[in-house]
mmCIF file of C-alpha atoms and ligand atoms in Angstrom:
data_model
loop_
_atom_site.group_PDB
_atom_site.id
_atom_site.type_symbol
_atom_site.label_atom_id
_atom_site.label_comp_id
_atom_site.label_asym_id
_atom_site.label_seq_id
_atom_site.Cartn_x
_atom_site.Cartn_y
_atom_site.Cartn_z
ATOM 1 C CA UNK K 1 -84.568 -77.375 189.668
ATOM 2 C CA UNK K 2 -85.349 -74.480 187.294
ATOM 3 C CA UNK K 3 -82.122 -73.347 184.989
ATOM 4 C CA UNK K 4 -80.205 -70.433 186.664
ATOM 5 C CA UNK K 5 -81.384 -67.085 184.874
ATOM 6 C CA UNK K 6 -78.728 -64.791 182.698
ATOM 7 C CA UNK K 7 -80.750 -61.578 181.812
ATOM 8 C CA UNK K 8 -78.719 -59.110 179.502
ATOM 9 C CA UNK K 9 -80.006 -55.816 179.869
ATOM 10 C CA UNK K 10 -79.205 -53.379 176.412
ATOM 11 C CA UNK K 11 -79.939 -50.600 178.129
ATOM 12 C CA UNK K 12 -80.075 -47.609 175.645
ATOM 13 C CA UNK K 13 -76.391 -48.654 174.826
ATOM 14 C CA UNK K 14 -75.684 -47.473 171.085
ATOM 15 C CA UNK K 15 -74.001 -51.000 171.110
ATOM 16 C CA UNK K 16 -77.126 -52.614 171.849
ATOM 17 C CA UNK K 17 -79.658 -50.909 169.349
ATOM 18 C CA UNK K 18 -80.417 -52.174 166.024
ATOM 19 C CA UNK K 19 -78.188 -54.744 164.017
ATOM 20 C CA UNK K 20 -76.141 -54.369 167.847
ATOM 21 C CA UNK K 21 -79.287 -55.872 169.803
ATOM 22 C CA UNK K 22 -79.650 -58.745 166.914
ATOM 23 C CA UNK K 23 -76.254 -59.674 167.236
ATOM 24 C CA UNK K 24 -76.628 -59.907 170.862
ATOM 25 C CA UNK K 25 -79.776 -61.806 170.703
ATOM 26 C CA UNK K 26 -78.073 -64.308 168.157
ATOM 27 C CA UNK K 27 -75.267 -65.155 170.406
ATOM 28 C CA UNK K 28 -77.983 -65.662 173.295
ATOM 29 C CA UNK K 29 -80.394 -67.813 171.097
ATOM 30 C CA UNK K 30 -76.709 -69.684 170.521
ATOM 31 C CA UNK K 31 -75.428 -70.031 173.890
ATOM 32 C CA UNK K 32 -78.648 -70.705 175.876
ATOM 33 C CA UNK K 33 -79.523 -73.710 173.125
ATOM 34 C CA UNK K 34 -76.461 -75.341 173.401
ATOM 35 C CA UNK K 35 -75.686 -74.804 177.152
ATOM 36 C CA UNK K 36 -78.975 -75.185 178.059
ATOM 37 C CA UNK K 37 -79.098 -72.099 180.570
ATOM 38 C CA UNK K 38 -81.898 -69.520 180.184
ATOM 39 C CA UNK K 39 -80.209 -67.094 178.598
ATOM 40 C CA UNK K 40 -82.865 -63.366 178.389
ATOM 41 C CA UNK K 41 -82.133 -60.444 176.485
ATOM 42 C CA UNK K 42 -83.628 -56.983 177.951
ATOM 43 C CA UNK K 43 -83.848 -55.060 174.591
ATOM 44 C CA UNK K 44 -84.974 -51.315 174.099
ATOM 45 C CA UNK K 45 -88.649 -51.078 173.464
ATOM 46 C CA UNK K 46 -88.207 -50.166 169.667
ATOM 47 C CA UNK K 47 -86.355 -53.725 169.666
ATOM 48 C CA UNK K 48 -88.787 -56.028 171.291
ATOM 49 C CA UNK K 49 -90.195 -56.825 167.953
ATOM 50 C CA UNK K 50 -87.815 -57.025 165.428
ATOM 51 C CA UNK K 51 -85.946 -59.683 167.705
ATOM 52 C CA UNK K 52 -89.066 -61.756 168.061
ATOM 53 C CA UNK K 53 -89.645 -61.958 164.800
ATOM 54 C CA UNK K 54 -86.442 -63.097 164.022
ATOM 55 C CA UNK K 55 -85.030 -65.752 167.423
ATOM 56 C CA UNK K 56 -86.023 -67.942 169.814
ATOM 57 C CA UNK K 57 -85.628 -66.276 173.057
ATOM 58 C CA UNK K 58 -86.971 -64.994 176.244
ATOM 59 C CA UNK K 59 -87.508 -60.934 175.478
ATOM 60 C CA UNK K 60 -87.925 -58.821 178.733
ATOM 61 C CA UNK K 61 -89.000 -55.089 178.470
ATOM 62 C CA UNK K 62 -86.657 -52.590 180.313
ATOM 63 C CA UNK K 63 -89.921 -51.162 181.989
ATOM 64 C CA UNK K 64 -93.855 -50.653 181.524
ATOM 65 C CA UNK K 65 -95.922 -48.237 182.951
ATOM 66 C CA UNK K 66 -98.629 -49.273 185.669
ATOM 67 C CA UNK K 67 -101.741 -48.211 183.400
ATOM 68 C CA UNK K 68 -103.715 -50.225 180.956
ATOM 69 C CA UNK K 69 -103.986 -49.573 177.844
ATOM 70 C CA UNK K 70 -105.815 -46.689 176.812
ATOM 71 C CA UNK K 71 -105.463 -42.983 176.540
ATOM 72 C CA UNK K 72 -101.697 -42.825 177.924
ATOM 73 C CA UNK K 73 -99.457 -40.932 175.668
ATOM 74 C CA UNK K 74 -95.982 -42.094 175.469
ATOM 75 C CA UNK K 75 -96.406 -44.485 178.282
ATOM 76 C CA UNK K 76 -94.889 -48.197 177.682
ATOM 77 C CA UNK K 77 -97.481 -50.618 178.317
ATOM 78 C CA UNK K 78 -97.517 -54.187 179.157
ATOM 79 C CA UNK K 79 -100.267 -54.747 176.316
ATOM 80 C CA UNK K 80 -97.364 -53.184 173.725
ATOM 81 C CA UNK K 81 -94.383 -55.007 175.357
ATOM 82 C CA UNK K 82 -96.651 -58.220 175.076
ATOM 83 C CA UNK K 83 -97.689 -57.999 171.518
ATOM 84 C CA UNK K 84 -94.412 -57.097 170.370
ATOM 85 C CA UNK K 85 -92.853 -60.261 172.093
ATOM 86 C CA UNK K 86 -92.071 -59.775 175.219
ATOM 87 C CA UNK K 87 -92.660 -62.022 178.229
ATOM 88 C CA UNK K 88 -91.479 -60.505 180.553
ATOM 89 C CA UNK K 89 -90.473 -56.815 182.069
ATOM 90 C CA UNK K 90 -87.639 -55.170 184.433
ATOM 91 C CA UNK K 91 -89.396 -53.095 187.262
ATOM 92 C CA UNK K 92 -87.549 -50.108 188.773
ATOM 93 C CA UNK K 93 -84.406 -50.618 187.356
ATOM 94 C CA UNK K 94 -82.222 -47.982 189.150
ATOM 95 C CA UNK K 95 -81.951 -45.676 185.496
ATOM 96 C CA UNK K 96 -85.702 -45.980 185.777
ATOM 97 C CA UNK K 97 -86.759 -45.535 189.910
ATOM 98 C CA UNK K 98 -90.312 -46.173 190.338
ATOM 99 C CA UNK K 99 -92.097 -45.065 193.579
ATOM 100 C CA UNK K 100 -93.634 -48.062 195.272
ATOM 101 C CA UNK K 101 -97.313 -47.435 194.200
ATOM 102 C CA UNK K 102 -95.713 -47.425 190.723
ATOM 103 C CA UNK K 103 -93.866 -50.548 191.100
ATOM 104 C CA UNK K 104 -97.514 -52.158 192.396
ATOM 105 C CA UNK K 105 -99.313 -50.725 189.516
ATOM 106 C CA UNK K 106 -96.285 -51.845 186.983
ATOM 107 C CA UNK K 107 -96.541 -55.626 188.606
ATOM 108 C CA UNK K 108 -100.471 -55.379 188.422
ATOM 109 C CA UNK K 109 -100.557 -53.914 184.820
ATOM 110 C CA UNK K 110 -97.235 -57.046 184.205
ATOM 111 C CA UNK K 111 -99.938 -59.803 185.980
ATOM 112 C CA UNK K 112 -102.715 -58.449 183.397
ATOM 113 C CA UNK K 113 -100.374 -59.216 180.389
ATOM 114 C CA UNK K 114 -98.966 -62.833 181.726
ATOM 115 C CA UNK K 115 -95.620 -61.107 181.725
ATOM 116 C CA UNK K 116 -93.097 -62.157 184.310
ATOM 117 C CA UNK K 117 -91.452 -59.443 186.566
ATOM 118 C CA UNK K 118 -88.521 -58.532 188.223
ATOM 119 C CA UNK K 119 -88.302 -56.146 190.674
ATOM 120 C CA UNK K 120 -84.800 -54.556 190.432
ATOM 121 C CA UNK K 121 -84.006 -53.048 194.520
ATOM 122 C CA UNK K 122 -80.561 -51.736 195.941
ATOM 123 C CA UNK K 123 -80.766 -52.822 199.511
ATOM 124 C CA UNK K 124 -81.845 -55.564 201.828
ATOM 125 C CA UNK K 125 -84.937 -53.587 202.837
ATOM 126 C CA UNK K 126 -86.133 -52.739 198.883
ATOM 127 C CA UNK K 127 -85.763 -56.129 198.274
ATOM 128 C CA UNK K 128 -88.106 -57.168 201.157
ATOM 129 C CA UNK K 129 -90.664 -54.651 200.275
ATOM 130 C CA UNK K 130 -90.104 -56.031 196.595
ATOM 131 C CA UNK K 131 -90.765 -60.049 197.883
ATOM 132 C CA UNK K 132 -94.082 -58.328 199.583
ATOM 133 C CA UNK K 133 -95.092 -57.858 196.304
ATOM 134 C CA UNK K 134 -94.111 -61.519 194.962
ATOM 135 C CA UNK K 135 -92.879 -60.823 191.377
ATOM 136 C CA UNK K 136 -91.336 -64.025 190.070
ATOM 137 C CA UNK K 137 -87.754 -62.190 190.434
ATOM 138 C CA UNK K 138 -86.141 -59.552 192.761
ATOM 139 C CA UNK K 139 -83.244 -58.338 191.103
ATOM 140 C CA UNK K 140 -80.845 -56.713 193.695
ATOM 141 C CA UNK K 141 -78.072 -54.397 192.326
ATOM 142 C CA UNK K 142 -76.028 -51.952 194.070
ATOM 143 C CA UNK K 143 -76.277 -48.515 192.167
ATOM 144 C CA UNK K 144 -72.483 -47.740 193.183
ATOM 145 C CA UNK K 145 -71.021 -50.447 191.458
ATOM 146 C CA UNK K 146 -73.452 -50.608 188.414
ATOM 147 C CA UNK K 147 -71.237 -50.397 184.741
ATOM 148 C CA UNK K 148 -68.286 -50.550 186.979
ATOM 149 C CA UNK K 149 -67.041 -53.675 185.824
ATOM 150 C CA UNK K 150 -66.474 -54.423 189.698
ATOM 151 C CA UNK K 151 -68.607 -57.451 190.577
ATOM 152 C CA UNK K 152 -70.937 -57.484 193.350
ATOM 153 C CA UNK K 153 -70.113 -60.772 193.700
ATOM 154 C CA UNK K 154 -66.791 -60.473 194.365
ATOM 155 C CA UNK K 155 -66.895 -56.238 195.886
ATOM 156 C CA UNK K 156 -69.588 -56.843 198.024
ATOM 157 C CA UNK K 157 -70.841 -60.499 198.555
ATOM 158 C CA UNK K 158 -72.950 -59.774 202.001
ATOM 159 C CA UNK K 159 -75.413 -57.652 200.479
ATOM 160 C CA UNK K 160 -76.672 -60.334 197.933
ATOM 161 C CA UNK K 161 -76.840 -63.156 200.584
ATOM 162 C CA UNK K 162 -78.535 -60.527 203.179
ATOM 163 C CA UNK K 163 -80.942 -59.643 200.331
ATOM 164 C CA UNK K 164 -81.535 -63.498 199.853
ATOM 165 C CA UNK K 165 -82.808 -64.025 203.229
ATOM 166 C CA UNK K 166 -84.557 -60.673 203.547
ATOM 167 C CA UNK K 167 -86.507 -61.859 200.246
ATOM 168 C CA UNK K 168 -87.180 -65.447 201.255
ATOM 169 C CA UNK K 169 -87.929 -63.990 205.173
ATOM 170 C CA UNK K 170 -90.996 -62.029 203.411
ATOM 171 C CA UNK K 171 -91.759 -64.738 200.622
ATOM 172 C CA UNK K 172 -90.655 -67.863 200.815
ATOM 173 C CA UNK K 173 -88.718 -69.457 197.812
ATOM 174 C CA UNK K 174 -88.300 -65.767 195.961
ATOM 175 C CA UNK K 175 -86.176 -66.166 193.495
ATOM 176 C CA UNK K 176 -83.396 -63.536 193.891
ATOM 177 C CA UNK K 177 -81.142 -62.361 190.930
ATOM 178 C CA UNK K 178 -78.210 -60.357 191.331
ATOM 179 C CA UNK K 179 -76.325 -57.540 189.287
ATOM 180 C CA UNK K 180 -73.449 -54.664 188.875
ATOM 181 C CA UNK K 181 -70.233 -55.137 187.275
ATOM 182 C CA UNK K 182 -70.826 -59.267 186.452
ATOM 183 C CA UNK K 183 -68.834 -60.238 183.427
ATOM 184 C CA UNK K 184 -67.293 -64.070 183.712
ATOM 185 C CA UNK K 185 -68.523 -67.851 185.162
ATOM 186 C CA UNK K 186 -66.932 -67.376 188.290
ATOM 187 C CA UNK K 187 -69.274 -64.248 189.168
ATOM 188 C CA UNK K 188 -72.103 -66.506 188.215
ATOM 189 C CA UNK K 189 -70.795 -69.284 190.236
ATOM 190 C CA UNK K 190 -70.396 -67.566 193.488
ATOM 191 C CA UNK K 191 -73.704 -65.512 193.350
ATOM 192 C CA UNK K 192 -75.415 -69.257 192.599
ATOM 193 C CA UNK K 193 -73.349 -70.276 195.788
ATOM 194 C CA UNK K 194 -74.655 -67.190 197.711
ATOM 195 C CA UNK K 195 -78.114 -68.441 197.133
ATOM 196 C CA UNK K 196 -79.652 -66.465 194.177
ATOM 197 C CA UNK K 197 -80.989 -68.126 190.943
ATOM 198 C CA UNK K 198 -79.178 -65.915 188.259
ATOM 199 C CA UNK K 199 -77.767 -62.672 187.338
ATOM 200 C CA UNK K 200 -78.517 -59.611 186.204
ATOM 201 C CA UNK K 201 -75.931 -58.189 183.850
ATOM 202 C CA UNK K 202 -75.163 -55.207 180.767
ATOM 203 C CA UNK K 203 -72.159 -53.761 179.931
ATOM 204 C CA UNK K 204 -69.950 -57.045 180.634
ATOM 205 C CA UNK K 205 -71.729 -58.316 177.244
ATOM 206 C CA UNK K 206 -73.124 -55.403 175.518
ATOM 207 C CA UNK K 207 -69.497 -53.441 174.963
ATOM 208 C CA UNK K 208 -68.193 -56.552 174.285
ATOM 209 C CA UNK K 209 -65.964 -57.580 171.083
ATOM 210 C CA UNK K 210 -67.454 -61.187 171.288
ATOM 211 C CA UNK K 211 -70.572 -61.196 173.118
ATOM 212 C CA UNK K 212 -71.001 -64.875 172.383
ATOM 213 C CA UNK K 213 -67.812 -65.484 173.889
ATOM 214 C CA UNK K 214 -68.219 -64.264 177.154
ATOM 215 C CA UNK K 215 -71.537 -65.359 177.589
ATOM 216 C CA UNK K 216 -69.916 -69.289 176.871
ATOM 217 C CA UNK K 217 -68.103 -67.512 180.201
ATOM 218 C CA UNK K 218 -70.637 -67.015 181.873
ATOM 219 C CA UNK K 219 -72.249 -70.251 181.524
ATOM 220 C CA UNK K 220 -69.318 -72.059 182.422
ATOM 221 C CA UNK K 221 -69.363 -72.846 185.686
ATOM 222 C CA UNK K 222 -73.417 -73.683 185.987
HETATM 223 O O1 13P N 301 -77.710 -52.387 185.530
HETATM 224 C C1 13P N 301 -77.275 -53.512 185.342
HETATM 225 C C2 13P N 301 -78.136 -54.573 184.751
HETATM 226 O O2 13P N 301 -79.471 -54.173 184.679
HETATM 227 C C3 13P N 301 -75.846 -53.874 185.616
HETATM 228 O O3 13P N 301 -75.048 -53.157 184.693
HETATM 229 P P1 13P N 301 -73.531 -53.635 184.439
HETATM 230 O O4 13P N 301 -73.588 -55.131 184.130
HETATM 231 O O5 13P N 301 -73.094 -52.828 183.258
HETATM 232 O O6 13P N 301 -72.782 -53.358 185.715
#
């Protein structure tokens, strides 16, 4: 049984920038070697490398464009999110909406790079159309409660076991991860119980005082 996944998302939080993101990624280096949970830190793109070069842990890019590399100014591209450490990459994150021939082209330009994806949807039927296009994670998160602080765990616990079922009803074994508003263990707990394989979470651990503490939270009931 793989470990449960806890992917921190920065963002383009001021808090999670710079000497912010390395203290971040230190307490998740921390936490994830002593609790043994895969513990992934979603840094911005100028971050990516700095942080590999200086701890051991799984770096996801926010988002990548769906071209190779090549003459595409400003575009992110798996190649760069690669070489700078990534190894893996959030896909239509609701601040960044793809249309669905992007998403294809962002998992197809991921697949090209060995980078793992996951497809971020808001409803049962974006995460079935996400399974269709079998990234290793779907990520559903309802916009409306997203920074919040209201866990769709607790505020809305249907929609993550309906999207569980509509994602392993297209693809079988899809791993589902869920996020909005999680901050503590027992948020982790009960969207393990609902069927998903982690979470999906920012502000609860970005505008933190003690990031490392509440991400010993969050681990706590696994
Ligand atoms: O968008 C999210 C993670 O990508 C969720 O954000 P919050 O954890 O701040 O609700």
């Amino acid at each position: 049984m793989a470990s449960p996944l806890i992917l921190v998302n920065l963002k383009a939080y001021l808090e999670g920038m710079g000497e912010g993101a390395a203290r971040i990624a230190a307490a998740a280096e921390e936490v994830g070697a002593e609790s043994g949970v895969t513990i992934a830190v979603a840094p911005a793109p100028t971050d990516l490398q700095p942080l590999s070069a200086r701890f051991n842990l799984p770096l996801y890019a926010q988002h990548i464009d769906g071209v190779s590399a090549g003459a595409h100014t400003g575009h992110v591209t798996a190649e760069q999110v690669r070489a700078a450490g990534a190894t893996g990459t959030l896909i239509n994150h609701s601040e960044r909406r793809l249309t669905l021939a992007g998403i294809e082209a962002s998992v197809a330009a991921a697949r090209r790079s060995d980078l793992r994806t996951v497809i971020c949807t808001n409803n049962e039927a974006t995460t079935a159309a996400a399974a269709a296009l079998a990234p290793d994670y779907v990520a559903i998160e309802p916009p409306e409660l997203i920074g919040t602080g209201v866990s769709v765990s607790k505020a809305d616990p249907g929609i993550i076991e309906r999207s569980v079922a509509a994602a392993q009803g297209v693809n079988p074994g899809m791993r589902v991860l869920t996020g909005a508003g999680i901050s503590t263990g027992e948020c982790v707990r009960i969207a393990l119980e609902l069927g998903t394989d982690g979470v999906l979470l920012a502000s609860g651990v970005v505008k933190a005082k003690d990031p490392a503490a509440v991400l010993r939270d969050l681990v706590s009931q696994i």
